[in-house]
JSON list of C-alpha atoms in Angstrom, two decimals:
[
{"chain": "W", "resi": 986, "resn": "MET", "atom": "CA", "xyz": [192.35, 290.46, 177.28]},
{"chain": "W", "resi": 987, "resn": "LYS", "atom": "CA", "xyz": [189.32, 291.00, 175.08]},
{"chain": "W", "resi": 988, "resn": "ARG", "atom": "CA", "xyz": [187.21, 294.03, 175.92]},
{"chain": "W", "resi": 989, "resn": "THR", "atom": "CA", "xyz": [183.50, 293.73, 176.43]},
{"chain": "W", "resi": 990, "resn": "ALA", "atom": "CA", "xyz": [181.04, 295.55, 174.22]},
{"chain": "W", "resi": 991, "resn": "GLU", "atom": "CA", "xyz": [180.24, 297.86, 177.14]},
{"chain": "W", "resi": 992, "resn": "GLU", "atom": "CA", "xyz": [183.92, 298.75, 177.60]},
{"chain": "W", "resi": 993, "resn": "ALA", "atom": "CA", "xyz": [184.31, 299.42, 173.89]},
{"chain": "W", "resi": 994, "resn": "ALA", "atom": "CA", "xyz": [181.22, 301.65, 173.90]},
{"chain": "W", "resi": 995, "resn": "ALA", "atom": "CA", "xyz": [182.52, 303.55, 176.93]},
{"chain": "W", "resi": 996, "resn": "THR", "atom": "CA", "xyz": [185.87, 304.12, 175.22]},
{"chain": "W", "resi": 997, "resn": "ARG", "atom": "CA", "xyz": [184.15, 305.34, 172.08]},
{"chain": "W", "resi": 998, "resn": "ALA", "atom": "CA", "xyz": [182.05, 307.77, 174.12]},
{"chain": "W", "resi": 999, "resn": "ARG", "atom": "CA", "xyz": [185.15, 309.14, 175.89]},
{"chain": "W", "resi": 1000, "resn": "VAL", "atom": "CA", "xyz": [186.87, 309.63, 172.55]},
{"chain": "W", "resi": 1001, "resn": "LEU", "atom": "CA", "xyz": [183.89, 311.55, 171.17]},
{"chain": "W", "resi": 1002, "resn": "GLU", "atom": "CA", "xyz": [183.73, 313.80, 174.23]},
{"chain": "W", "resi": 1003, "resn": "ALA", "atom": "CA", "xyz": [187.47, 314.41, 174.14]},
{"chain": "W", "resi": 1004, "resn": "ALA", "atom": "CA", "xyz": [187.42, 315.11, 170.41]},
{"chain": "W", "resi": 1005, "resn": "ILE", "atom": "CA", "xyz": [185.02, 318.04, 170.78]},
{"chain": "W", "resi": 1006, "resn": "LEU", "atom": "CA", "xyz": [187.26, 319.63, 173.42]},
{"chain": "W", "resi": 1007, "resn": "VAL", "atom": "CA", "xyz": [190.45, 319.11, 171.42]},
{"chain": "W", "resi": 1008, "resn": "PHE", "atom": "CA", "xyz": [188.95, 320.32, 168.13]},
{"chain": "W", "resi": 1009, "resn": "ALA", "atom": "CA", "xyz": [187.73, 323.45, 169.92]},
{"chain": "W", "resi": 1010, "resn": "GLU", "atom": "CA", "xyz": [191.08, 324.10, 171.60]},
{"chain": "W", "resi": 1011, "resn": "LYS", "atom": "CA", "xyz": [193.46, 323.25, 168.77]},
{"chain": "W", "resi": 1012, "resn": "GLY", "atom": "CA", "xyz": [191.49, 323.54, 165.54]},
{"chain": "W", "resi": 1013, "resn": "TRP", "atom": "CA", "xyz": [191.22, 321.01, 162.75]},
{"chain": "W", "resi": 1014, "resn": "LYS", "atom": "CA", "xyz": [194.87, 320.61, 161.76]},
{"chain": "W", "resi": 1015, "resn": "GLU", "atom": "CA", "xyz": [196.34, 320.47, 165.26]},
{"chain": "W", "resi": 1016, "resn": "ALA", "atom": "CA", "xyz": [193.71, 318.14, 166.69]},
{"chain": "W", "resi": 1017, "resn": "THR", "atom": "CA", "xyz": [195.77, 314.97, 166.36]},
{"chain": "W", "resi": 1018, "resn": "TYR", "atom": "CA", "xyz": [194.77, 311.48, 167.38]},
{"chain": "W", "resi": 1019, "resn": "GLU", "atom": "CA", "xyz": [197.54, 311.64, 169.99]},
{"chain": "W", "resi": 1020, "resn": "ALA", "atom": "CA", "xyz": [196.02, 314.78, 171.55]},
{"chain": "W", "resi": 1021, "resn": "ILE", "atom": "CA", "xyz": [192.50, 313.36, 171.46]},
{"chain": "W", "resi": 1022, "resn": "GLY", "atom": "CA", "xyz": [193.67, 310.07, 172.96]},
{"chain": "W", "resi": 1023, "resn": "ALA", "atom": "CA", "xyz": [195.54, 311.87, 175.74]},
{"chain": "W", "resi": 1024, "resn": "ARG", "atom": "CA", "xyz": [192.43, 313.87, 176.62]},
{"chain": "W", "resi": 1025, "resn": "ALA", "atom": "CA", "xyz": [190.29, 310.71, 176.58]},
{"chain": "W", "resi": 1026, "resn": "GLY", "atom": "CA", "xyz": [192.80, 308.70, 178.60]},
{"chain": "W", "resi": 1027, "resn": "VAL", "atom": "CA", "xyz": [193.40, 306.19, 175.82]},
{"chain": "W", "resi": 1028, "resn": "THR", "atom": "CA", "xyz": [196.13, 305.52, 173.27]},
{"chain": "W", "resi": 1029, "resn": "ARG", "atom": "CA", "xyz": [196.33, 306.91, 169.76]},
{"chain": "W", "resi": 1030, "resn": "GLY", "atom": "CA", "xyz": [195.72, 303.36, 168.57]},
{"chain": "W", "resi": 1031, "resn": "ALA", "atom": "CA", "xyz": [192.47, 303.18, 170.50]},
{"chain": "W", "resi": 1032, "resn": "VAL", "atom": "CA", "xyz": [191.24, 306.37, 168.84]},
{"chain": "W", "resi": 1033, "resn": "HIS", "atom": "CA", "xyz": [192.21, 305.01, 165.44]},
{"chain": "W", "resi": 1034, "resn": "HIS", "atom": "CA", "xyz": [190.50, 301.70, 166.19]},
{"chain": "W", "resi": 1035, "resn": "HIS", "atom": "CA", "xyz": [187.16, 303.46, 166.61]},
{"chain": "W", "resi": 1036, "resn": "PHE", "atom": "CA", "xyz": [187.67, 306.19, 164.01]},
{"chain": "W", "resi": 1037, "resn": "ARG", "atom": "CA", "xyz": [190.00, 305.47, 161.13]},
{"chain": "W", "resi": 1038, "resn": "ASP", "atom": "CA", "xyz": [189.11, 308.77, 159.50]},
{"chain": "W", "resi": 1039, "resn": "LYS", "atom": "CA", "xyz": [189.40, 312.12, 161.30]},
{"chain": "W", "resi": 1040, "resn": "THR", "atom": "CA", "xyz": [186.58, 313.66, 159.32]},
{"chain": "W", "resi": 1041, "resn": "ARG", "atom": "CA", "xyz": [184.29, 310.85, 160.42]},
{"chain": "W", "resi": 1042, "resn": "LEU", "atom": "CA", "xyz": [185.38, 311.46, 164.02]},
{"chain": "W", "resi": 1043, "resn": "LEU", "atom": "CA", "xyz": [184.50, 315.14, 163.71]},
{"chain": "W", "resi": 1044, "resn": "GLU", "atom": "CA", "xyz": [181.12, 314.35, 162.15]},
{"chain": "W", "resi": 1045, "resn": "GLU", "atom": "CA", "xyz": [180.13, 311.89, 164.85]},
{"chain": "W", "resi": 1046, "resn": "ALA", "atom": "CA", "xyz": [181.47, 314.03, 167.68]},
{"chain": "W", "resi": 1047, "resn": "ILE", "atom": "CA", "xyz": [179.32, 316.97, 166.56]},
{"chain": "W", "resi": 1048, "resn": "ALA", "atom": "CA", "xyz": [176.25, 314.82, 165.98]},
{"chain": "W", "resi": 1049, "resn": "THR", "atom": "CA", "xyz": [176.55, 313.09, 169.35]},
{"chain": "W", "resi": 1050, "resn": "GLY", "atom": "CA", "xyz": [177.32, 316.36, 171.10]},
{"chain": "W", "resi": 1051, "resn": "TRP", "atom": "CA", "xyz": [174.18, 318.11, 169.91]},
{"chain": "W", "resi": 1052, "resn": "ARG", "atom": "CA", "xyz": [171.98, 315.16, 170.82]},
{"chain": "W", "resi": 1053, "resn": "ARG", "atom": "CA", "xyz": [173.47, 314.98, 174.29]},
{"chain": "W", "resi": 1054, "resn": "HIS", "atom": "CA", "xyz": [174.07, 318.57, 175.33]},
{"chain": "W", "resi": 1055, "resn": "ALA", "atom": "CA", "xyz": [170.86, 320.09, 174.00]},
{"chain": "W", "resi": 1056, "resn": "ALA", "atom": "CA", "xyz": [168.71, 317.68, 176.00]},
{"chain": "W", "resi": 1057, "resn": "PRO", "atom": "CA", "xyz": [168.42, 319.76, 179.23]},
{"chain": "W", "resi": 1058, "resn": "ALA", "atom": "CA", "xyz": [167.20, 322.80, 177.31]},
{"chain": "W", "resi": 1059, "resn": "LEU", "atom": "CA", "xyz": [164.86, 320.70, 175.20]},
{"chain": "W", "resi": 1060, "resn": "GLU", "atom": "CA", "xyz": [163.20, 319.36, 178.33]},
{"chain": "W", "resi": 1061, "resn": "GLU", "atom": "CA", "xyz": [162.00, 322.87, 179.12]},
{"chain": "W", "resi": 1062, "resn": "LEU", "atom": "CA", "xyz": [160.14, 323.09, 175.82]},
{"chain": "W", "resi": 1063, "resn": "THR", "atom": "CA", "xyz": [158.34, 319.82, 176.39]},
{"chain": "W", "resi": 1064, "resn": "ARG", "atom": "CA", "xyz": [156.98, 320.63, 179.86]},
{"chain": "W", "resi": 1065, "resn": "GLU", "atom": "CA", "xyz": [153.32, 320.55, 178.92]},
{"chain": "W", "resi": 1066, "resn": "ASP", "atom": "CA", "xyz": [152.25, 321.35, 182.48]},
{"chain": "W", "resi": 1067, "resn": "GLN", "atom": "CA", "xyz": [153.70, 324.85, 182.06]},
{"chain": "W", "resi": 1068, "resn": "PRO", "atom": "CA", "xyz": [152.29, 327.83, 180.10]},
{"chain": "W", "resi": 1069, "resn": "PRO", "atom": "CA", "xyz": [153.93, 328.73, 176.76]},
{"chain": "W", "resi": 1070, "resn": "ALA", "atom": "CA", "xyz": [155.84, 331.76, 178.03]},
{"chain": "W", "resi": 1071, "resn": "ARG", "atom": "CA", "xyz": [157.42, 329.83, 180.88]},
{"chain": "W", "resi": 1072, "resn": "ARG", "atom": "CA", "xyz": [158.40, 326.94, 178.61]},
{"chain": "W", "resi": 1073, "resn": "LEU", "atom": "CA", "xyz": [160.07, 329.23, 176.10]},
{"chain": "W", "resi": 1074, "resn": "THR", "atom": "CA", "xyz": [161.76, 331.29, 178.82]},
{"chain": "W", "resi": 1075, "resn": "GLY", "atom": "CA", "xyz": [163.04, 328.12, 180.45]},
{"chain": "W", "resi": 1076, "resn": "PHE", "atom": "CA", "xyz": [164.41, 326.85, 177.16]},
{"chain": "W", "resi": 1077, "resn": "LEU", "atom": "CA", "xyz": [166.24, 330.06, 176.27]},
{"chain": "W", "resi": 1078, "resn": "SER", "atom": "CA", "xyz": [167.62, 330.61, 179.77]},
{"chain": "W", "resi": 1079, "resn": "THR", "atom": "CA", "xyz": [168.84, 327.01, 180.03]},
{"chain": "W", "resi": 1080, "resn": "TYR", "atom": "CA", "xyz": [170.51, 327.26, 176.62]},
{"chain": "W", "resi": 1081, "resn": "LEU", "atom": "CA", "xyz": [172.27, 330.48, 177.62]},
{"chain": "W", "resi": 1082, "resn": "ARG", "atom": "CA", "xyz": [173.29, 329.06, 180.98]},
{"chain": "W", "resi": 1083, "resn": "LEU", "atom": "CA", "xyz": [174.76, 325.97, 179.34]},
{"chain": "W", "resi": 1084, "resn": "LEU", "atom": "CA", "xyz": [176.83, 328.09, 176.99]},
{"chain": "W", "resi": 1085, "resn": "ALA", "atom": "CA", "xyz": [178.14, 330.13, 179.92]},
{"chain": "W", "resi": 1086, "resn": "GLN", "atom": "CA", "xyz": [178.76, 327.28, 182.37]},
{"chain": "W", "resi": 1087, "resn": "ASP", "atom": "CA", "xyz": [179.31, 324.06, 180.45]},
{"chain": "W", "resi": 1088, "resn": "ASP", "atom": "CA", "xyz": [182.77, 323.87, 178.89]},
{"chain": "W", "resi": 1089, "resn": "ALA", "atom": "CA", "xyz": [181.78, 320.88, 176.77]},
{"chain": "W", "resi": 1090, "resn": "PHE", "atom": "CA", "xyz": [178.72, 322.63, 175.35]},
{"chain": "W", "resi": 1091, "resn": "ARG", "atom": "CA", "xyz": [180.72, 325.77, 174.61]},
{"chain": "W", "resi": 1092, "resn": "ALA", "atom": "CA", "xyz": [183.37, 323.61, 172.91]},
{"chain": "W", "resi": 1093, "resn": "LEU", "atom": "CA", "xyz": [180.60, 322.06, 170.83]},
{"chain": "W", "resi": 1094, "resn": "ALA", "atom": "CA", "xyz": [179.56, 325.55, 169.72]},
{"chain": "W", "resi": 1095, "resn": "VAL", "atom": "CA", "xyz": [183.17, 326.40, 168.79]},
{"chain": "W", "resi": 1096, "resn": "THR", "atom": "CA", "xyz": [183.62, 323.16, 166.88]},
{"chain": "W", "resi": 1097, "resn": "SER", "atom": "CA", "xyz": [180.32, 323.52, 165.03]},
{"chain": "W", "resi": 1098, "resn": "VAL", "atom": "CA", "xyz": [180.78, 327.18, 164.12]},
{"chain": "W", "resi": 1099, "resn": "LEU", "atom": "CA", "xyz": [184.53, 327.48, 163.52]},
{"chain": "W", "resi": 1100, "resn": "VAL", "atom": "CA", "xyz": [186.03, 324.04, 162.91]},
{"chain": "W", "resi": 1101, "resn": "ALA", "atom": "CA", "xyz": [183.41, 322.10, 160.95]},
{"chain": "W", "resi": 1102, "resn": "PRO", "atom": "CA", "xyz": [183.13, 324.64, 158.09]},
{"chain": "W", "resi": 1103, "resn": "GLN", "atom": "CA", "xyz": [186.85, 324.10, 157.34]},
{"chain": "W", "resi": 1104, "resn": "VAL", "atom": "CA", "xyz": [186.25, 320.45, 156.51]},
{"chain": "W", "resi": 1105, "resn": "LEU", "atom": "CA", "xyz": [184.60, 319.31, 153.31]},
{"chain": "W", "resi": 1106, "resn": "GLU", "atom": "CA", "xyz": [181.72, 316.84, 153.48]},
{"chain": "W", "resi": 1107, "resn": "VAL", "atom": "CA", "xyz": [181.16, 317.21, 157.20]},
{"chain": "W", "resi": 1108, "resn": "GLY", "atom": "CA", "xyz": [177.50, 316.62, 156.49]},
{"chain": "W", "resi": 1109, "resn": "ALA", "atom": "CA", "xyz": [176.52, 314.15, 159.20]},
{"chain": "W", "resi": 1110, "resn": "GLY", "atom": "CA", "xyz": [177.47, 316.36, 162.12]},
{"chain": "W", "resi": 1111, "resn": "ILE", "atom": "CA", "xyz": [175.94, 319.50, 160.67]},
{"chain": "W", "resi": 1112, "resn": "GLU", "atom": "CA", "xyz": [172.83, 317.59, 159.63]},
{"chain": "W", "resi": 1113, "resn": "GLU", "atom": "CA", "xyz": [172.34, 316.46, 163.22]},
{"chain": "W", "resi": 1114, "resn": "LYS", "atom": "CA", "xyz": [172.60, 320.04, 164.44]},
{"chain": "W", "resi": 1115, "resn": "SER", "atom": "CA", "xyz": [170.07, 321.02, 161.78]},
{"chain": "W", "resi": 1116, "resn": "ARG", "atom": "CA", "xyz": [167.75, 318.24, 162.90]},
{"chain": "W", "resi": 1117, "resn": "GLN", "atom": "CA", "xyz": [168.01, 319.49, 166.47]},
{"chain": "W", "resi": 1118, "resn": "THR", "atom": "CA", "xyz": [167.25, 323.09, 165.53]},
{"chain": "W", "resi": 1119, "resn": "ASP", "atom": "CA", "xyz": [164.37, 321.95, 163.31]},
{"chain": "W", "resi": 1120, "resn": "ARG", "atom": "CA", "xyz": [162.94, 320.08, 166.27]},
{"chain": "W", "resi": 1121, "resn": "TRP", "atom": "CA", "xyz": [163.30, 323.17, 168.47]},
{"chain": "W", "resi": 1122, "resn": "ALA", "atom": "CA", "xyz": [161.49, 325.22, 165.85]},
{"chain": "W", "resi": 1123, "resn": "ASP", "atom": "CA", "xyz": [158.66, 322.68, 165.66]},
{"chain": "W", "resi": 1124, "resn": "LEU", "atom": "CA", "xyz": [158.22, 322.87, 169.43]},
{"chain": "W", "resi": 1125, "resn": "ILE", "atom": "CA", "xyz": [158.60, 326.65, 169.69]},
{"chain": "W", "resi": 1126, "resn": "LEU", "atom": "CA", "xyz": [156.22, 327.66, 166.90]},
{"chain": "W", "resi": 1127, "resn": "PRO", "atom": "CA", "xyz": [152.99, 326.58, 168.69]},
{"chain": "W", "resi": 1128, "resn": "LEU", "atom": "CA", "xyz": [154.10, 328.42, 171.83]},
{"chain": "W", "resi": 1129, "resn": "LEU", "atom": "CA", "xyz": [154.21, 331.78, 170.07]},
{"chain": "W", "resi": 1130, "resn": "GLY", "atom": "CA", "xyz": [150.49, 331.96, 169.33]},
{"chain": "W", "resi": 1131, "resn": "SER", "atom": "CA", "xyz": [149.21, 333.38, 166.05]},
{"chain": "W", "resi": 1132, "resn": "LYS", "atom": "CA", "xyz": [146.83, 335.88, 167.70]},
{"chain": "W", "resi": 1133, "resn": "ALA", "atom": "CA", "xyz": [149.58, 337.38, 169.83]},
{"chain": "W", "resi": 1134, "resn": "GLN", "atom": "CA", "xyz": [151.71, 337.94, 166.73]},
{"chain": "W", "resi": 1135, "resn": "GLU", "atom": "CA", "xyz": [148.84, 339.36, 164.66]},
{"chain": "W", "resi": 1136, "resn": "ARG", "atom": "CA", "xyz": [148.57, 342.22, 167.15]},
{"chain": "W", "resi": 1137, "resn": "ARG", "atom": "CA", "xyz": [152.08, 343.18, 166.08]},
{"chain": "W", "resi": 1138, "resn": "GLY", "atom": "CA", "xyz": [151.43, 342.70, 162.40]},
{"chain": "W", "resi": 1139, "resn": "LEU", "atom": "CA", "xyz": [153.52, 339.54, 162.39]},
{"chain": "W", "resi": 1140, "resn": "GLU", "atom": "CA", "xyz": [152.98, 335.94, 161.49]},
{"chain": "W", "resi": 1141, "resn": "SER", "atom": "CA", "xyz": [153.99, 333.24, 163.94]},
{"chain": "W", "resi": 1142, "resn": "ARG", "atom": "CA", "xyz": [156.90, 332.30, 161.71]},
{"chain": "W", "resi": 1143, "resn": "ASP", "atom": "CA", "xyz": [158.22, 335.86, 161.93]},
{"chain": "W", "resi": 1144, "resn": "ALA", "atom": "CA", "xyz": [158.34, 335.51, 165.71]},
{"chain": "W", "resi": 1145, "resn": "LEU", "atom": "CA", "xyz": [159.94, 332.09, 165.31]},
{"chain": "W", "resi": 1146, "resn": "PHE", "atom": "CA", "xyz": [162.62, 333.66, 163.13]},
{"chain": "W", "resi": 1147, "resn": "ALA", "atom": "CA", "xyz": [163.41, 336.09, 165.97]},
{"chain": "W", "resi": 1148, "resn": "VAL", "atom": "CA", "xyz": [163.81, 333.25, 168.46]},
{"chain": "W", "resi": 1149, "resn": "MET", "atom": "CA", "xyz": [165.97, 331.14, 166.15]},
{"chain": "W", "resi": 1150, "resn": "ALA", "atom": "CA", "xyz": [168.11, 334.16, 165.25]},
{"chain": "W", "resi": 1151, "resn": "PHE", "atom": "CA", "xyz": [168.69, 334.72, 168.96]},
{"chain": "W", "resi": 1152, "resn": "LEU", "atom": "CA", "xyz": [169.75, 331.10, 169.42]},
{"chain": "W", "resi": 1153, "resn": "HIS", "atom": "CA", "xyz": [172.08, 331.16, 166.42]},
{"chain": "W", "resi": 1154, "resn": "GLY", "atom": "CA", "xyz": [173.51, 334.48, 167.56]},
{"chain": "W", "resi": 1155, "resn": "VAL", "atom": "CA", "xyz": [174.39, 333.38, 171.08]},
{"chain": "W", "resi": 1156, "resn": "THR", "atom": "CA", "xyz": [175.88, 330.15, 169.70]},
{"chain": "W", "resi": 1157, "resn": "VAL", "atom": "CA", "xyz": [178.15, 332.11, 167.37]},
{"chain": "W", "resi": 1158, "resn": "ALA", "atom": "CA", "xyz": [179.01, 334.49, 170.23]},
{"chain": "W", "resi": 1159, "resn": "ALA", "atom": "CA", "xyz": [180.01, 331.52, 172.39]},
{"chain": "W", "resi": 1160, "resn": "ALA", "atom": "CA", "xyz": [182.37, 330.42, 169.63]},
{"chain": "W", "resi": 1161, "resn": "THR", "atom": "CA", "xyz": [183.83, 333.78, 168.63]},
{"chain": "W", "resi": 1162, "resn": "ALA", "atom": "CA", "xyz": [183.54, 335.99, 171.73]},
{"chain": "W", "resi": 1163, "resn": "PRO", "atom": "CA", "xyz": [183.08, 333.75, 174.78]},
{"chain": "W", "resi": 1164, "resn": "HIS", "atom": "CA", "xyz": [184.15, 336.49, 177.18]},
{"chain": "W", "resi": 1165, "resn": "ASP", "atom": "CA", "xyz": [181.11, 338.50, 176.09]},
{"chain": "W", "resi": 1166, "resn": "LEU", "atom": "CA", "xyz": [178.67, 335.82, 177.21]},
{"chain": "W", "resi": 1167, "resn": "PRO", "atom": "CA", "xyz": [176.44, 336.95, 180.08]},
{"chain": "W", "resi": 1168, "resn": "SER", "atom": "CA", "xyz": [176.88, 335.47, 183.54]},
{"chain": "W", "resi": 1169, "resn": "PRO", "atom": "CA", "xyz": [174.74, 332.42, 184.28]},
{"chain": "W", "resi": 1170, "resn": "GLY", "atom": "CA", "xyz": [172.74, 334.53, 186.70]},
{"chain": "W", "resi": 1171, "resn": "ALA", "atom": "CA", "xyz": [171.69, 336.87, 183.91]},
{"chain": "W", "resi": 1172, "resn": "ALA", "atom": "CA", "xyz": [170.40, 334.11, 181.65]},
{"chain": "W", "resi": 1173, "resn": "SER", "atom": "CA", "xyz": [166.89, 334.08, 183.06]},
{"chain": "W", "resi": 1174, "resn": "GLY", "atom": "CA", "xyz": [166.46, 337.84, 182.81]},
{"chain": "W", "resi": 1175, "resn": "ILE", "atom": "CA", "xyz": [167.68, 337.90, 179.22]},
{"chain": "W", "resi": 1176, "resn": "ALA", "atom": "CA", "xyz": [165.38, 335.05, 178.26]},
{"chain": "W", "resi": 1177, "resn": "HIS", "atom": "CA", "xyz": [162.45, 336.77, 179.97]},
{"chain": "W", "resi": 1178, "resn": "ALA", "atom": "CA", "xyz": [163.13, 339.98, 178.04]},
{"chain": "W", "resi": 1179, "resn": "VAL", "atom": "CA", "xyz": [163.13, 338.10, 174.73]},
{"chain": "W", "resi": 1180, "resn": "VAL", "atom": "CA", "xyz": [159.97, 336.16, 175.49]},
{"chain": "W", "resi": 1181, "resn": "SER", "atom": "CA", "xyz": [158.02, 339.09, 176.91]},
{"chain": "W", "resi": 1182, "resn": "GLY", "atom": "CA", "xyz": [158.42, 340.83, 173.58]},
{"chain": "W", "resi": 1183, "resn": "LEU", "atom": "CA", "xyz": [156.92, 337.87, 171.75]},
{"chain": "W", "resi": 1184, "resn": "ILE", "atom": "CA", "xyz": [154.19, 336.59, 174.06]},
{"chain": "W", "resi": 1185, "resn": "PRO", "atom": "CA", "xyz": [152.50, 339.72, 175.44]},
{"chain": "W", "resi": 1186, "resn": "GLY", "atom": "CA", "xyz": [150.47, 339.47, 178.59]},
{"chain": "W", "resi": 1187, "resn": "GLN", "atom": "CA", "xyz": [152.11, 336.21, 179.61]},
{"chain": "W", "resi": 1188, "resn": "GLU", "atom": "CA", "xyz": [155.41, 337.53, 180.92]},
{"chain": "W", "resi": 1189, "resn": "GLU", "atom": "CA", "xyz": [154.74, 336.29, 184.42]},
{"chain": "W", "resi": 1190, "resn": "ALA", "atom": "CA", "xyz": [152.94, 333.13, 183.36]}
]
């Protein structure tokens, strides 16, 4: 029986989701098509049908994962009805909470930080992550306010560096020391502490 385009797309999506989890759990060498298929609920042949090359599977799984899983946090940055401090706090707290609560997002962090660097020419997946972080930076920079940073002897891009370093740091921590991640309930307080040091006078905005 011939599958519909919708069924094929659904299978492909399940394979991509399963691949991130299996790469994170087993690493590059042990993440076989059999293991990925079992996690996705499909055969090894089905995985191979969609992805004849494992490197290509890794690339697309990372790229798709960052587009999908970063969306809830990104929404916080684009809430133009909210003041800058609240938007940035919401973004950072949501990102932290996702790392702590969402197994798939944490697996994406592990795969991006620990697995992808082992594979040569994994450009597409890493490029997508870079595009996502570049977009975050473009949205965050205007929120920081040049006048607020001048009072500290900083430029806005210095403050942006601090925010991006925080994001990179917690992503690496999720991959290398997941047990050290804060509880989801602490995410908001941590984000507030970071933002209050960068946007003075707007902590409660």
